[in-house]
Amino acid sequence: MKAISNKLCCSTSLIFLSVSLLFNQAYAYSGGCNNLHVVINDSVFQKYETLFKRPRIFKGTYNGCLKVYKGTENCTDYLFDQSAFSYGPEIEIEFNERGSNKTAKIRIQQNYCFMEAGNITVTAEKGKFKYTKLVGNFFSIEPGVVTITSIEAQ
């Protein structure tokens, strides 16, 4: 009888754990640490423009442009989302210095947000970048944000 009781106890614990994980997953998808904003300061666009209208997306989904630089088609606030049940967003943006052939390229990856907010990795693939990053918050439903503050192209 005690063996049956122990099995029921363990089964019940597994059920509660599963429900908890599913709840946390649903919570992450309600908008928050599964999102990534890439913001480019207006001062950057005084000297640079993006080479393509949309960043190259390796993982995740592109949810659109929230703000466009005045008088151009250059986006200054991109929004990305993680792939369902698999990967956080991973993107690459390439810039061209106005009036020259110098370029710069940056790659940004945010870990998948499931039990905690996704960490953000920023890699300058060409040129130099100054940026700030804010890791999303799982419990207060805040997205991750990378703000590009300056670029030095090569």
PDB file of C-alpha atoms in Angstrom, residues 32-99:
ATOM      1  CA  GLY A  32       7.857  40.173 -22.757  1.00  0.00           C
ATOM      2  CA  CYS A  33      11.212  38.493 -22.484  1.00  0.00           C
ATOM      3  CA  ASN A  34      10.468  36.540 -25.671  1.00  0.00           C
ATOM      4  CA  ASN A  35      10.570  39.855 -27.582  1.00  0.00           C
ATOM      5  CA  LEU A  36      13.702  41.695 -28.662  1.00  0.00           C
ATOM      6  CA  HIS A  37      13.829  45.371 -29.652  1.00  0.00           C
ATOM      7  CA  VAL A  38      16.802  46.629 -31.633  1.00  0.00           C
ATOM      8  CA  VAL A  39      16.813  50.407 -31.390  1.00  0.00           C
ATOM      9  CA  ILE A  40      19.165  52.572 -33.446  1.00  0.00           C
ATOM     10  CA  ASN A  41      19.723  56.120 -32.218  1.00  0.00           C
ATOM     11  CA  ASP A  42      18.793  58.904 -34.627  1.00  0.00           C
ATOM     12  CA  SER A  43      22.376  60.208 -34.380  1.00  0.00           C
ATOM     13  CA  VAL A  44      23.581  56.977 -36.033  1.00  0.00           C
ATOM     14  CA  PHE A  45      21.306  57.578 -39.035  1.00  0.00           C
ATOM     15  CA  GLN A  46      22.772  61.039 -39.543  1.00  0.00           C
ATOM     16  CA  LYS A  47      25.937  59.234 -40.714  1.00  0.00           C
ATOM     17  CA  TYR A  48      24.745  55.691 -41.629  1.00  0.00           C
ATOM     18  CA  GLU A  49      21.927  53.899 -43.362  1.00  0.00           C
ATOM     19  CA  THR A  50      20.916  50.263 -43.280  1.00  0.00           C
ATOM     20  CA  LEU A  51      21.870  48.315 -46.401  1.00  0.00           C
ATOM     21  CA  PHE A  52      18.656  46.310 -46.458  1.00  0.00           C
ATOM     22  CA  LYS A  53      15.106  47.212 -45.430  1.00  0.00           C
ATOM     23  CA  ARG A  54      14.953  44.238 -43.083  1.00  0.00           C
ATOM     24  CA  PRO A  55      17.685  42.648 -40.986  1.00  0.00           C
ATOM     25  CA  ARG A  56      18.860  39.163 -41.886  1.00  0.00           C
ATOM     26  CA  ILE A  57      17.044  36.748 -39.609  1.00  0.00           C
ATOM     27  CA  PHE A  58      18.735  33.497 -38.604  1.00  0.00           C
ATOM     28  CA  LYS A  59      16.268  32.465 -35.890  1.00  0.00           C
ATOM     29  CA  GLY A  60      13.008  33.866 -34.632  1.00  0.00           C
ATOM     30  CA  THR A  61      10.492  36.046 -36.406  1.00  0.00           C
ATOM     31  CA  TYR A  62      10.401  39.659 -37.535  1.00  0.00           C
ATOM     32  CA  ASN A  63       7.441  41.516 -36.042  1.00  0.00           C
ATOM     33  CA  GLY A  64       7.945  44.783 -37.885  1.00  0.00           C
ATOM     34  CA  CYS A  65       9.306  48.264 -37.530  1.00  0.00           C
ATOM     35  CA  LEU A  66       7.962  50.414 -34.722  1.00  0.00           C
ATOM     36  CA  LYS A  67       9.645  53.682 -35.768  1.00  0.00           C
ATOM     37  CA  VAL A  68      11.172  54.983 -39.018  1.00  0.00           C
ATOM     38  CA  TYR A  69      13.931  57.602 -39.218  1.00  0.00           C
ATOM     39  CA  LYS A  70      12.462  60.905 -40.409  1.00  0.00           C
ATOM     40  CA  GLY A  71      12.195  61.240 -44.176  1.00  0.00           C
ATOM     41  CA  THR A  72      13.723  57.819 -44.941  1.00  0.00           C
ATOM     42  CA  GLU A  73      12.779  54.160 -44.990  1.00  0.00           C
ATOM     43  CA  ASN A  74      15.379  53.317 -42.309  1.00  0.00           C
ATOM     44  CA  CYS A  75      13.887  51.615 -39.294  1.00  0.00           C
ATOM     45  CA  THR A  76      15.062  52.834 -35.882  1.00  0.00           C
ATOM     46  CA  ASP A  77      13.128  50.327 -33.742  1.00  0.00           C
ATOM     47  CA  TYR A  78      12.927  46.739 -34.951  1.00  0.00           C
ATOM     48  CA  LEU A  79      10.849  44.166 -33.085  1.00  0.00           C
ATOM     49  CA  PHE A  80      11.625  40.434 -33.116  1.00  0.00           C
ATOM     50  CA  ASP A  81      10.078  37.420 -31.421  1.00  0.00           C
ATOM     51  CA  GLN A  82      11.449  34.016 -30.519  1.00  0.00           C
ATOM     52  CA  SER A  83      10.487  30.924 -32.494  1.00  0.00           C
ATOM     53  CA  ALA A  84       7.769  28.853 -30.894  1.00  0.00           C
ATOM     54  CA  PHE A  85       9.276  26.356 -28.458  1.00  0.00           C
ATOM     55  CA  SER A  86      12.788  26.451 -29.851  1.00  0.00           C
ATOM     56  CA  TYR A  87      15.025  29.526 -30.324  1.00  0.00           C
ATOM     57  CA  GLY A  88      15.348  33.128 -29.282  1.00  0.00           C
ATOM     58  CA  PRO A  89      15.737  35.762 -32.010  1.00  0.00           C
ATOM     59  CA  GLU A  90      19.069  35.968 -33.821  1.00  0.00           C
ATOM     60  CA  ILE A  91      19.547  38.714 -36.391  1.00  0.00           C
ATOM     61  CA  GLU A  92      22.188  40.625 -38.340  1.00  0.00           C
ATOM     62  CA  ILE A  93      22.046  44.260 -39.476  1.00  0.00           C
ATOM     63  CA  GLU A  94      24.468  45.810 -41.966  1.00  0.00           C
ATOM     64  CA  PHE A  95      25.117  49.544 -42.230  1.00  0.00           C
ATOM     65  CA  ASN A  96      26.652  51.712 -44.934  1.00  0.00           C
ATOM     66  CA  GLU A  97      28.375  55.009 -44.149  1.00  0.00           C
ATOM     67  CA  ARG A  98      26.675  57.739 -46.192  1.00  0.00           C
ATOM     68  CA  GLY A  99      28.904  59.033 -49.006  1.00  0.00           C
TER      69      GLY A  99
END
